[in-house]
PDB file of C-alpha atoms and ligand atoms in Angstrom:
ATOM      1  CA  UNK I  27     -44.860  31.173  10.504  1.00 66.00           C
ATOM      2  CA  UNK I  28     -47.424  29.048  12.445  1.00 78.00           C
ATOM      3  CA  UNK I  29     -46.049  25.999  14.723  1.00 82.00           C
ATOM      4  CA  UNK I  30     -46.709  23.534  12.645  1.00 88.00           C
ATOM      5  CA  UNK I  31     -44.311  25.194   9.993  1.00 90.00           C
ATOM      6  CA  UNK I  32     -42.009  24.958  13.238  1.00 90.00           C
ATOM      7  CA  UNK I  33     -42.106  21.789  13.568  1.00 91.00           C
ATOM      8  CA  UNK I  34     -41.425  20.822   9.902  1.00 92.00           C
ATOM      9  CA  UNK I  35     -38.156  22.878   9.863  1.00 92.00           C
ATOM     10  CA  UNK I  36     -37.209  21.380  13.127  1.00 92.00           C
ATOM     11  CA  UNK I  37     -37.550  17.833  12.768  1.00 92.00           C
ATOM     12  CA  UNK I  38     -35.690  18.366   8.897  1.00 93.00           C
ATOM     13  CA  UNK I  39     -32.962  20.159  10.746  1.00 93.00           C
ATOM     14  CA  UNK I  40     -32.903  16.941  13.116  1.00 94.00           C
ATOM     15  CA  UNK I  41     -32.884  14.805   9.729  1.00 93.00           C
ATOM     16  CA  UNK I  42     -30.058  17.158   8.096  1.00 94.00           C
ATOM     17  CA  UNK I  43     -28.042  16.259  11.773  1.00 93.00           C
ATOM     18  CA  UNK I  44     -28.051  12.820  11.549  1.00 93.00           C
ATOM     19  CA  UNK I  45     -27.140  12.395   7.878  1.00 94.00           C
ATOM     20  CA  UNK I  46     -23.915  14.350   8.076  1.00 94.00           C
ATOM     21  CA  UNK I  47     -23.522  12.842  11.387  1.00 93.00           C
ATOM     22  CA  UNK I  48     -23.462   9.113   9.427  1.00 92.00           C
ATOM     23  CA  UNK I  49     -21.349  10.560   6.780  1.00 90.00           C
ATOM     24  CA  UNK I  50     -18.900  11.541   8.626  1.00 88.00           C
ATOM     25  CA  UNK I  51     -18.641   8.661  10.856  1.00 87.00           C
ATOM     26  CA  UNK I  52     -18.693   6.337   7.627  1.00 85.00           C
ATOM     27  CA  UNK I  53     -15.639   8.688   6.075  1.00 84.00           C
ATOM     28  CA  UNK I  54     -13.737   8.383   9.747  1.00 84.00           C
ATOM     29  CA  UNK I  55     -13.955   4.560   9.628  1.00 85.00           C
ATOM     30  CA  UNK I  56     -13.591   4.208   6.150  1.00 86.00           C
ATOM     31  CA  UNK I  57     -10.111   4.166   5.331  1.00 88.00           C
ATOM     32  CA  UNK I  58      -9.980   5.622   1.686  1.00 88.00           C
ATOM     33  CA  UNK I  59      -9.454   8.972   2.075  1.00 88.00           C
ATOM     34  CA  UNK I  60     -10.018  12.112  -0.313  1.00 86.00           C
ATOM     35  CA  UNK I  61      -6.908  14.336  -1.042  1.00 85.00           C
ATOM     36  CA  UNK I  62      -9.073  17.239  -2.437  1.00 81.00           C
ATOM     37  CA  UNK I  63      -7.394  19.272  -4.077  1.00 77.00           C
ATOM     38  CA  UNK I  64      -5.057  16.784  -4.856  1.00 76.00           C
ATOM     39  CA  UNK I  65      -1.368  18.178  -4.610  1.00 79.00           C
ATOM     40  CA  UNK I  66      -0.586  18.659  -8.157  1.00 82.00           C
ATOM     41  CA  UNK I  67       3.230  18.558  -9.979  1.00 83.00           C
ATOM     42  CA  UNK I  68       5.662  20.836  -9.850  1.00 86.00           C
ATOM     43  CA  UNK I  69       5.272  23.003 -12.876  1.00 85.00           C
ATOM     44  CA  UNK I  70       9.296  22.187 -13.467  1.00 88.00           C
ATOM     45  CA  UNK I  71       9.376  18.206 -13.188  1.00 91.00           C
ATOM     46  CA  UNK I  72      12.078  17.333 -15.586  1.00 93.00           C
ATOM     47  CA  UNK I  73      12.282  13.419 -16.067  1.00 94.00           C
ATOM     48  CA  UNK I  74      14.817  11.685 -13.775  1.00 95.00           C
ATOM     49  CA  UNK I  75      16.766   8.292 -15.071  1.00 97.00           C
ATOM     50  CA  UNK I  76      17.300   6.239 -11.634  1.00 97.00           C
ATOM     51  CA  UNK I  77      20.592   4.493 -13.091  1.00 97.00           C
ATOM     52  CA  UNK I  78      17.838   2.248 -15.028  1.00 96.00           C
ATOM     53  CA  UNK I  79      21.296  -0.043 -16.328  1.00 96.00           C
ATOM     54  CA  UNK I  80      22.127  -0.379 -12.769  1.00 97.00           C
ATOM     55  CA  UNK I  81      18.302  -1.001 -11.522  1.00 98.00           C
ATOM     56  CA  UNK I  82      17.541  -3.742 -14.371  1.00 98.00           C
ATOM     57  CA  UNK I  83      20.475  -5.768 -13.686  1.00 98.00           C
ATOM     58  CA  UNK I  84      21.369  -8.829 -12.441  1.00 98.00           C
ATOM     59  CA  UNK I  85      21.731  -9.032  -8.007  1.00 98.00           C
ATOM     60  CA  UNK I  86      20.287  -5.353  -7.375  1.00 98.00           C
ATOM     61  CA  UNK I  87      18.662  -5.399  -4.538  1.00 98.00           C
ATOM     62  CA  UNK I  88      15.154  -4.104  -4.492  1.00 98.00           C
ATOM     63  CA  UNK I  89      12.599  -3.330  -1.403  1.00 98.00           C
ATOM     64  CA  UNK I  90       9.009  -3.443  -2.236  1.00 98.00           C
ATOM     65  CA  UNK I  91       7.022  -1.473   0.818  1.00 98.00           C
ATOM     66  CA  UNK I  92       3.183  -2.265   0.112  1.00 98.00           C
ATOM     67  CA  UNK I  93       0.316  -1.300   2.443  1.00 97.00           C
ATOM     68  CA  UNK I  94      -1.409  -4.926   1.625  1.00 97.00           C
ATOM     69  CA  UNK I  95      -1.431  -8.583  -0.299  1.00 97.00           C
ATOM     70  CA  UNK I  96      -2.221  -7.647  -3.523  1.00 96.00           C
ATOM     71  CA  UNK I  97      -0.715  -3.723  -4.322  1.00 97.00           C
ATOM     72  CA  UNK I  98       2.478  -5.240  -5.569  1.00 98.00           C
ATOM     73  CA  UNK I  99       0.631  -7.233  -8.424  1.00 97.00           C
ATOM     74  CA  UNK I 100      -2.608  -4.070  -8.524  1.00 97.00           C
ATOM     75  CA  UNK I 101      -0.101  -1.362  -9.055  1.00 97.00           C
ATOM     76  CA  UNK I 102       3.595  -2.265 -10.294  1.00 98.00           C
ATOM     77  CA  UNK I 103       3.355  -5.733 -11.176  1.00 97.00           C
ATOM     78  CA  UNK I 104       4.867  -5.136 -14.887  1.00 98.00           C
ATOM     79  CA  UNK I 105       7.966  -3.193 -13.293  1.00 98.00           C
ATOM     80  CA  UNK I 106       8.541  -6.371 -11.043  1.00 98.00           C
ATOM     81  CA  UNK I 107       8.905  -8.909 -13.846  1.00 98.00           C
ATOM     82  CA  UNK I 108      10.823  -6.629 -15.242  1.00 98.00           C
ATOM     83  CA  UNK I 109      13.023  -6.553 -12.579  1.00 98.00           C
ATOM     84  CA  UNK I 110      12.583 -10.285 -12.149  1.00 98.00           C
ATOM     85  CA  UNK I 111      13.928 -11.028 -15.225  1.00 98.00           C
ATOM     86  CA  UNK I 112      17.494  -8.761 -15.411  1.00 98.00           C
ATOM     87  CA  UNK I 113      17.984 -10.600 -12.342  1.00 98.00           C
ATOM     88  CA  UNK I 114      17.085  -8.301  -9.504  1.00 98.00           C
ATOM     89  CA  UNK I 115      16.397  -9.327  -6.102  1.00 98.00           C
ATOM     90  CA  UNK I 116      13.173  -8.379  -4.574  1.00 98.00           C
ATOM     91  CA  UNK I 117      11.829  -8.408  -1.329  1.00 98.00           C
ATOM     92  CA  UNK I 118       8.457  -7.668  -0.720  1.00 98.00           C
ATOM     93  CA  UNK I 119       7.494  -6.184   2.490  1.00 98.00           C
ATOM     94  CA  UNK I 120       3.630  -6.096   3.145  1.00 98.00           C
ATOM     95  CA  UNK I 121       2.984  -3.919   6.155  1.00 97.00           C
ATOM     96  CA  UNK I 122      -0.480  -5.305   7.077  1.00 96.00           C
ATOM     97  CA  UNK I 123      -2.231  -8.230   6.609  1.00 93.00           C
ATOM     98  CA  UNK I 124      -5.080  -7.273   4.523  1.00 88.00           C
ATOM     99  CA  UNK I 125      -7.467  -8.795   7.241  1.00 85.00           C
ATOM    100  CA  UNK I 126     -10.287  -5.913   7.033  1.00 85.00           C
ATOM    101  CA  UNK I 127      -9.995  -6.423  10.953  1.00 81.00           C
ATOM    102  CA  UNK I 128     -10.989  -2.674  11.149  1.00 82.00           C
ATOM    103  CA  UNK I 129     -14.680  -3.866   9.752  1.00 83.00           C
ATOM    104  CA  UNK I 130     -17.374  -4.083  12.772  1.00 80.00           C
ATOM    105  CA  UNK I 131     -16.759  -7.413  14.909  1.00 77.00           C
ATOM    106  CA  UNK I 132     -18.426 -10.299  13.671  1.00 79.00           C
ATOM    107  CA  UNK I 133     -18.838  -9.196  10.171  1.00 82.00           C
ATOM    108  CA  UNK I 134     -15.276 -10.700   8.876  1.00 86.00           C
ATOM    109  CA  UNK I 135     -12.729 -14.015  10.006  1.00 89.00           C
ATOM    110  CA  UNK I 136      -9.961 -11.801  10.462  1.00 89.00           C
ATOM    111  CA  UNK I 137      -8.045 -15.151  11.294  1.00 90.00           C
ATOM    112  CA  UNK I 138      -9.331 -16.601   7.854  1.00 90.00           C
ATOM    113  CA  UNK I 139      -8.685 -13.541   5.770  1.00 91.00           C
ATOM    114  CA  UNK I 140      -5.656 -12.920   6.950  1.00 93.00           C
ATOM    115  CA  UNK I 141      -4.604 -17.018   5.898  1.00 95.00           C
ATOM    116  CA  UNK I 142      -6.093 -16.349   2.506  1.00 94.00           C
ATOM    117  CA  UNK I 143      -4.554 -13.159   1.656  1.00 95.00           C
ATOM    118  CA  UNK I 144      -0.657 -14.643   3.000  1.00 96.00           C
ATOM    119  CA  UNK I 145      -1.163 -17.421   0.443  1.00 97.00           C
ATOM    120  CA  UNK I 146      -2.259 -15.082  -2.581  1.00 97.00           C
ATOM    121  CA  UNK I 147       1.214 -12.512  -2.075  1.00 98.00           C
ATOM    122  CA  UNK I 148       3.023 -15.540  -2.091  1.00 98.00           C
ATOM    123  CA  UNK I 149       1.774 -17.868  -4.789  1.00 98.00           C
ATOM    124  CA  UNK I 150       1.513 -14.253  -6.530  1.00 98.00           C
ATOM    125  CA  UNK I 151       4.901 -12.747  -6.016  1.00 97.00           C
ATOM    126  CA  UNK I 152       6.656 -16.157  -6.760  1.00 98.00           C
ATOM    127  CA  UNK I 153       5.883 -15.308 -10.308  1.00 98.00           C
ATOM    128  CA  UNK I 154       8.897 -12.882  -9.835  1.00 98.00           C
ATOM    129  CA  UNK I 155      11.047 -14.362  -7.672  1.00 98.00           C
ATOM    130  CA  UNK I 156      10.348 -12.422  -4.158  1.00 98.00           C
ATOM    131  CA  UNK I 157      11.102 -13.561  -1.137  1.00 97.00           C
ATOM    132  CA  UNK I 158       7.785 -11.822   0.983  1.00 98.00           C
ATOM    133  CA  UNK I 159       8.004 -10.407   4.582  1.00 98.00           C
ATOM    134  CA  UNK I 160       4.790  -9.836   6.365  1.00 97.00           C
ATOM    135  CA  UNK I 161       5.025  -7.389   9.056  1.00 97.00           C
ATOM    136  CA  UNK I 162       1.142  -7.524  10.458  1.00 95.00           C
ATOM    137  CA  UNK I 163       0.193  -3.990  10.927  1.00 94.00           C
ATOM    138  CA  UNK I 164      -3.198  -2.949  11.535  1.00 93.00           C
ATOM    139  CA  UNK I 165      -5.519  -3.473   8.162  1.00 91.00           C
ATOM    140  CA  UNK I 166      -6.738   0.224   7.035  1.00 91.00           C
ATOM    141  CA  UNK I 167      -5.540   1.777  10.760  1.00 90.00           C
ATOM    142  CA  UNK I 168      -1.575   1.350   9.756  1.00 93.00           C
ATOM    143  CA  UNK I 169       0.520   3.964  12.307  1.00 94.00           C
ATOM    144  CA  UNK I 170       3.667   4.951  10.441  1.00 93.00           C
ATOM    145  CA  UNK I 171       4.549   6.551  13.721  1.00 95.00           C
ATOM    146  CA  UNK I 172       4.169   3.493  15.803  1.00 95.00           C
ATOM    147  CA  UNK I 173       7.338   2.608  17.329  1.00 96.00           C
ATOM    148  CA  UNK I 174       6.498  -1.218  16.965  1.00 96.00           C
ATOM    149  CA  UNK I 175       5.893  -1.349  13.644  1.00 95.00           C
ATOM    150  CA  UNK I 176       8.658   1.565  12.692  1.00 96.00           C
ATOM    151  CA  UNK I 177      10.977  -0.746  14.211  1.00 97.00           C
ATOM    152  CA  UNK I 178       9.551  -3.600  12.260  1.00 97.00           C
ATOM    153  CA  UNK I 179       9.879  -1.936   8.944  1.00 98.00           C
ATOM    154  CA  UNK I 180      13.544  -0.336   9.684  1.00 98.00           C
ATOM    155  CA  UNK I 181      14.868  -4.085  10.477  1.00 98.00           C
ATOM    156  CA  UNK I 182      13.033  -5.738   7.423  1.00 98.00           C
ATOM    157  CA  UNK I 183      15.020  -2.895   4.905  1.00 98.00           C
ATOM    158  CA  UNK I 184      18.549  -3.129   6.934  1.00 97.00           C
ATOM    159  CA  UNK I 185      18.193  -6.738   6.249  1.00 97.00           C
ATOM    160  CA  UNK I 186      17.613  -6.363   2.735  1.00 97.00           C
ATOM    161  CA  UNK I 187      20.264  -3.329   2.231  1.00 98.00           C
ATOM    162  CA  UNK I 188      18.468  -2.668  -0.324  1.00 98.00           C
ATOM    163  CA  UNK I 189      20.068  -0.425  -3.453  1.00 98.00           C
ATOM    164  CA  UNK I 190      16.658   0.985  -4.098  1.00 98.00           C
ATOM    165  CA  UNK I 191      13.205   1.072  -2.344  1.00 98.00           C
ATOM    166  CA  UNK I 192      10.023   0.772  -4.064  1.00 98.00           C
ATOM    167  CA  UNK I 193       7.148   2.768  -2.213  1.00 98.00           C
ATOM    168  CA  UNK I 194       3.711   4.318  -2.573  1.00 98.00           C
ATOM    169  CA  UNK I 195       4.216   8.313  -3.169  1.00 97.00           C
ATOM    170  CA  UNK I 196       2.696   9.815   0.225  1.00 96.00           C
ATOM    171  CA  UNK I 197       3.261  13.201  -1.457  1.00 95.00           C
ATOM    172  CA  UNK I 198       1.992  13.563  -4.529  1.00 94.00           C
ATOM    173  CA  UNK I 199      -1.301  11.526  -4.107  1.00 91.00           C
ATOM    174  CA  UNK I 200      -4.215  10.725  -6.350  1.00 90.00           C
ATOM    175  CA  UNK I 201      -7.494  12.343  -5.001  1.00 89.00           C
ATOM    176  CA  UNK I 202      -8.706   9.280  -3.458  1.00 88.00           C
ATOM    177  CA  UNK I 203      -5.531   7.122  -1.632  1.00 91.00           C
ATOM    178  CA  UNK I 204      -6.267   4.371   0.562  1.00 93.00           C
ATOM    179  CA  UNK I 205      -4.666   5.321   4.130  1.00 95.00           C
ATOM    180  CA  UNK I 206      -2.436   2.317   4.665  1.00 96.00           C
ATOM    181  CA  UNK I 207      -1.208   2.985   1.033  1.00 97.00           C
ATOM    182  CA  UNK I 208      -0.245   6.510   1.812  1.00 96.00           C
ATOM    183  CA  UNK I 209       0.977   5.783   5.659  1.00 97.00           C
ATOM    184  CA  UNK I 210       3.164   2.816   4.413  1.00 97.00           C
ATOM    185  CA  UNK I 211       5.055   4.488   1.665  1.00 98.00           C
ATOM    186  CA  UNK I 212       5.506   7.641   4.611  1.00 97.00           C
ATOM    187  CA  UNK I 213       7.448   5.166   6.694  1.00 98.00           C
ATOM    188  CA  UNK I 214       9.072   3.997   4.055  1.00 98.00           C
ATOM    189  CA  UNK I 215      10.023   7.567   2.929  1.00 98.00           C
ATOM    190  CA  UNK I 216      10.921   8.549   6.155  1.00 98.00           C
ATOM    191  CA  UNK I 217      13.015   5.536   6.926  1.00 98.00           C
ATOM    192  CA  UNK I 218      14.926   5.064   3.377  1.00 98.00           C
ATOM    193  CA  UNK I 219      17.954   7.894   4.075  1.00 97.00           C
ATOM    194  CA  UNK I 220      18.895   5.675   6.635  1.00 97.00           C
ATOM    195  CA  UNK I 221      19.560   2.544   4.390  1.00 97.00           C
ATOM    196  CA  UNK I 222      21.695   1.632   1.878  1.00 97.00           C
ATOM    197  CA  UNK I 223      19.484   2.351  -0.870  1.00 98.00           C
ATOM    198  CA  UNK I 224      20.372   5.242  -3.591  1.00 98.00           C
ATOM    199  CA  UNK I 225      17.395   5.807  -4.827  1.00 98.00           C
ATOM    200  CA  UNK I 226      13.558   5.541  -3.835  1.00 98.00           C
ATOM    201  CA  UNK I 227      10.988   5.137  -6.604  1.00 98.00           C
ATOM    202  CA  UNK I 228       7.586   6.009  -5.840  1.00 98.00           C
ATOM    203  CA  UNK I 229       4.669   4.775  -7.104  1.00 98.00           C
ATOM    204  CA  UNK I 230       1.003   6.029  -7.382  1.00 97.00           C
ATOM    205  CA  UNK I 231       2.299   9.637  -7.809  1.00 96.00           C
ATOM    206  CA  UNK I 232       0.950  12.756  -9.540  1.00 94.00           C
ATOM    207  CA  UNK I 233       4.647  13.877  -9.933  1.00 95.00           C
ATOM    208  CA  UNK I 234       6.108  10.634 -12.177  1.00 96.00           C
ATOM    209  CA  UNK I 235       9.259  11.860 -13.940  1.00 96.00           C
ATOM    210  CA  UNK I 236      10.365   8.205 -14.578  1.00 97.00           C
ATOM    211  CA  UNK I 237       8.691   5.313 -16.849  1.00 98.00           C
ATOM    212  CA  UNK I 238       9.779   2.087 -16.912  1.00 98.00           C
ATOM    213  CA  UNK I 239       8.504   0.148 -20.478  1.00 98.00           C
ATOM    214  CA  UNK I 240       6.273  -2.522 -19.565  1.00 98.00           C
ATOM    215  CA  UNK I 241       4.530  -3.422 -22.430  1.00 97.00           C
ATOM    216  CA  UNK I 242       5.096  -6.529 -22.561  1.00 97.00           C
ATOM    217  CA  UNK I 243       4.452  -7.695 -19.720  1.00 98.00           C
ATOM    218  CA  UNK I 244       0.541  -7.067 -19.857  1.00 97.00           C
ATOM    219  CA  UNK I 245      -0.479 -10.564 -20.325  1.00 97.00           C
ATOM    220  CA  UNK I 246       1.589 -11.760 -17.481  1.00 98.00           C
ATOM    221  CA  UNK I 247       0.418  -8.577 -14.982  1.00 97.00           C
ATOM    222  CA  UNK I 248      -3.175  -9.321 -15.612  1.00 96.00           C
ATOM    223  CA  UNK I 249      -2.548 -13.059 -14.352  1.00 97.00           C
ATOM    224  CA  UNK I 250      -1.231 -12.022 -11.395  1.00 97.00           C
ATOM    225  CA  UNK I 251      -3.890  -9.607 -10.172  1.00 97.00           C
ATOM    226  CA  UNK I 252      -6.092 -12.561 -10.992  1.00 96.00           C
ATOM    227  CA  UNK I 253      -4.614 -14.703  -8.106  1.00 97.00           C
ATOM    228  CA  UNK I 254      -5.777 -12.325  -5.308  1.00 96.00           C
ATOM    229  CA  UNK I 255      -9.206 -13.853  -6.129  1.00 96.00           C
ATOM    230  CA  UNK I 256     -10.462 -13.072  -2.344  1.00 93.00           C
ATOM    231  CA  UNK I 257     -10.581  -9.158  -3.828  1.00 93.00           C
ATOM    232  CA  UNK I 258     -10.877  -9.390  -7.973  1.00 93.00           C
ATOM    233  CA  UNK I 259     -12.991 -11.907  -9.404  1.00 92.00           C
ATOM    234  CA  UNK I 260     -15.402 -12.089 -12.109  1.00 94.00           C
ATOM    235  CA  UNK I 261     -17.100  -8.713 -13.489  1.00 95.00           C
ATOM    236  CA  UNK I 262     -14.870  -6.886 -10.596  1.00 95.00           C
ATOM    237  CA  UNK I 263     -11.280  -8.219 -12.077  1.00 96.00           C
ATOM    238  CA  UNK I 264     -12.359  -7.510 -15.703  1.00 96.00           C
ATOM    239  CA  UNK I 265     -13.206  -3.614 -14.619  1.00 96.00           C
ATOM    240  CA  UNK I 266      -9.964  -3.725 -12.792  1.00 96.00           C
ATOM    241  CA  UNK I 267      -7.845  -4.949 -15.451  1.00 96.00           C
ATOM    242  CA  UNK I 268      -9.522  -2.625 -17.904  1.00 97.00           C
ATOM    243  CA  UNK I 269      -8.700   0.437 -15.345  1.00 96.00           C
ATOM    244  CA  UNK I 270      -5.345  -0.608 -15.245  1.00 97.00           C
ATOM    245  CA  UNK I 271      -4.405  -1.247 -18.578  1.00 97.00           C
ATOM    246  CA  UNK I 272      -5.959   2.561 -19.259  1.00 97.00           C
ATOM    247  CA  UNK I 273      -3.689   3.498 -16.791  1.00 97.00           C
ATOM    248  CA  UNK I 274      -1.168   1.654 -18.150  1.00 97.00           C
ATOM    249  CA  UNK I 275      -1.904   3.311 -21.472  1.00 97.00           C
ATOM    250  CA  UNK I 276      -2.187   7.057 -20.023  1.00 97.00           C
ATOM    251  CA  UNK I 277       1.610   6.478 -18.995  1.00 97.00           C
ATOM    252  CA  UNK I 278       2.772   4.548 -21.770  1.00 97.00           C
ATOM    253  CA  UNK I 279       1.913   7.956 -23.764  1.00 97.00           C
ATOM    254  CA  UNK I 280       3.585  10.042 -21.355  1.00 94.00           C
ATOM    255  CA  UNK I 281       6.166   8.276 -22.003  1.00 94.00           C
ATOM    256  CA  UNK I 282       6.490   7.160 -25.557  1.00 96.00           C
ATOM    257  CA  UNK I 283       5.932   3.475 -25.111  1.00 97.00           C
ATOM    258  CA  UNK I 284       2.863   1.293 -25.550  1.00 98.00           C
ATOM    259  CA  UNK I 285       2.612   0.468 -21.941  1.00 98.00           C
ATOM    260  CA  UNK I 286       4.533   1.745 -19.265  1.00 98.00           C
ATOM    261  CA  UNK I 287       4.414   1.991 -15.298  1.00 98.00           C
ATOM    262  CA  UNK I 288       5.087   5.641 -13.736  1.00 98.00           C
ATOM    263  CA  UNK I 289       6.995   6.516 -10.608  1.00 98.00           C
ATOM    264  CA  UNK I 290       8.650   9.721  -8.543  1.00 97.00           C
ATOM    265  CA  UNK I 291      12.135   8.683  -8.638  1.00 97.00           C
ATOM    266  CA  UNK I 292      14.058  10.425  -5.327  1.00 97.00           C
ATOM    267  CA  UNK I 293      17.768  10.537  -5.315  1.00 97.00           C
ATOM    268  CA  UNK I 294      19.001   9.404  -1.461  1.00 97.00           C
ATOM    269  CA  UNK I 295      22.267  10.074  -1.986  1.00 93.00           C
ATOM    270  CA  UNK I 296      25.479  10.637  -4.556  1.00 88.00           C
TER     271      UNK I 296
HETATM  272 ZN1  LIG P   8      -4.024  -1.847  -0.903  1.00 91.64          ZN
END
């Protein structure tokens, strides 16, 4: 092979370098991460009723733990006026402040985002009644280790002594999971045996074995997503809304209604 051959393969080898070099350092900051394989469901995953009487009825006490403004209303928005209206009592708890602060300095007003975001969870959530507790974790770099904010999140649910949680699944995820979504609904797996909450639903989960019917609540669900116009707006909320109310579809089947919202219901104790 003559040098100038040489010099071809070296300088593509150079090229090769950087590229997985700027992959790999857009994957590390990005904070959606790949579950590949994705943990599947147990082959034996009989369907669990979480005392659904007990749940939709009037003064249970319900703690929503969300990674940011806007999951409540993107992923179980149908449940909650559900809930809202058998006279639950929610409290959503919204571990960061959706401020994107983990984006390169300059390119975002953290300060801004995070005032914008506050007022779209709460104009959002008083559609069903909940009283909303920011805790101001770390956008995308939430530490469900960090002592701080552990102590943050165990003081927000003894407050609420709650008789169930409602969490992302950190177990069962779907092949792409967004880190605070997975990290929040860790702590809030981790910390829910020490409540007073029987049961912990989770949501986003491979392994649902509980539906609740929400069909008809789409009308209502798709308003609220519409409120967190900072993220879903124009062509973007119409996609969204037509993902979701697949979705929405996919589990209605699974379950036998027209629309329905899954979770991994997890017994805490007798
Ligand atoms: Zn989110």
């Amino acid at each position: 092979m003559g040098p100038r051959w040489k010099r071809v393969l070296k300088s593509m080898g150079r090229m090769f370098l950087m590229f997985v070099l700027i992959i790999g350092a857009a994957y590390w900051w990005n904070p959606q991460k790949v579950h590949y394989p994705s943990r599947k469901a147990p082959e034996n995953n009989p369907k669990i009723d979480p005392e659904s009487s007990r749940l939709f009825s009037k003064g249970t006490r319900v703690a929503v733990v969300v990674g940011h403004p806007d999951d409540a209303e993107f992923f179980i928005s149908g449940t909650l006026l559900k809930l809202h209206d058998a006279g639950a009592v929610i409290t959503l708890i919204v571990v960061t402040d959706g401020d994107k602060s983990y984006y390169p300095p300059f390119t975002t007003n953290v300060d801004e985002n995070r005032k914008v975001r506050h007022q779209e969870q709460t104009d959002a959530s008083s559609h069903y009644g909940a009283n909303v507790v920011f805790l101001g974790g770390p956008d995308g770099r939430y530490d469900p280790d960090e002592p701080v904010l552990r102590s943050k999140l165990k003081s927000a649910l003894d407050e609420v002594k709650p008789d169930y949680i409602i969490a992302f699944d950190p177990e069962y995820l779907p092949r792409i999971q967004h880190r605070d979504h997975e990290n929040s609904g860790r702590a809030a797996l981790e910390l829910a045996p020490g409540t007073s909450a029987k049961w912990i639903l989770l949501f986003a989960s491979m392994a649902r074995n509980t539906f609740v019917d929400t069909s008809k609540y789409w009308d209502q669900r798709s308003d609220l997503i519409a409120i967190h116009k900072s993220q879903f707006a124009g062509e973007k909320l119409m996609l969204i809304r037509g993902t979701l109310l697949d979705k929405e579809m996919k589990e209605g089947e699974e379950a036998g209604f027209e629309l329905a919202e899954g979770f991994r219901a997890v017994r805490l104790k007798d």
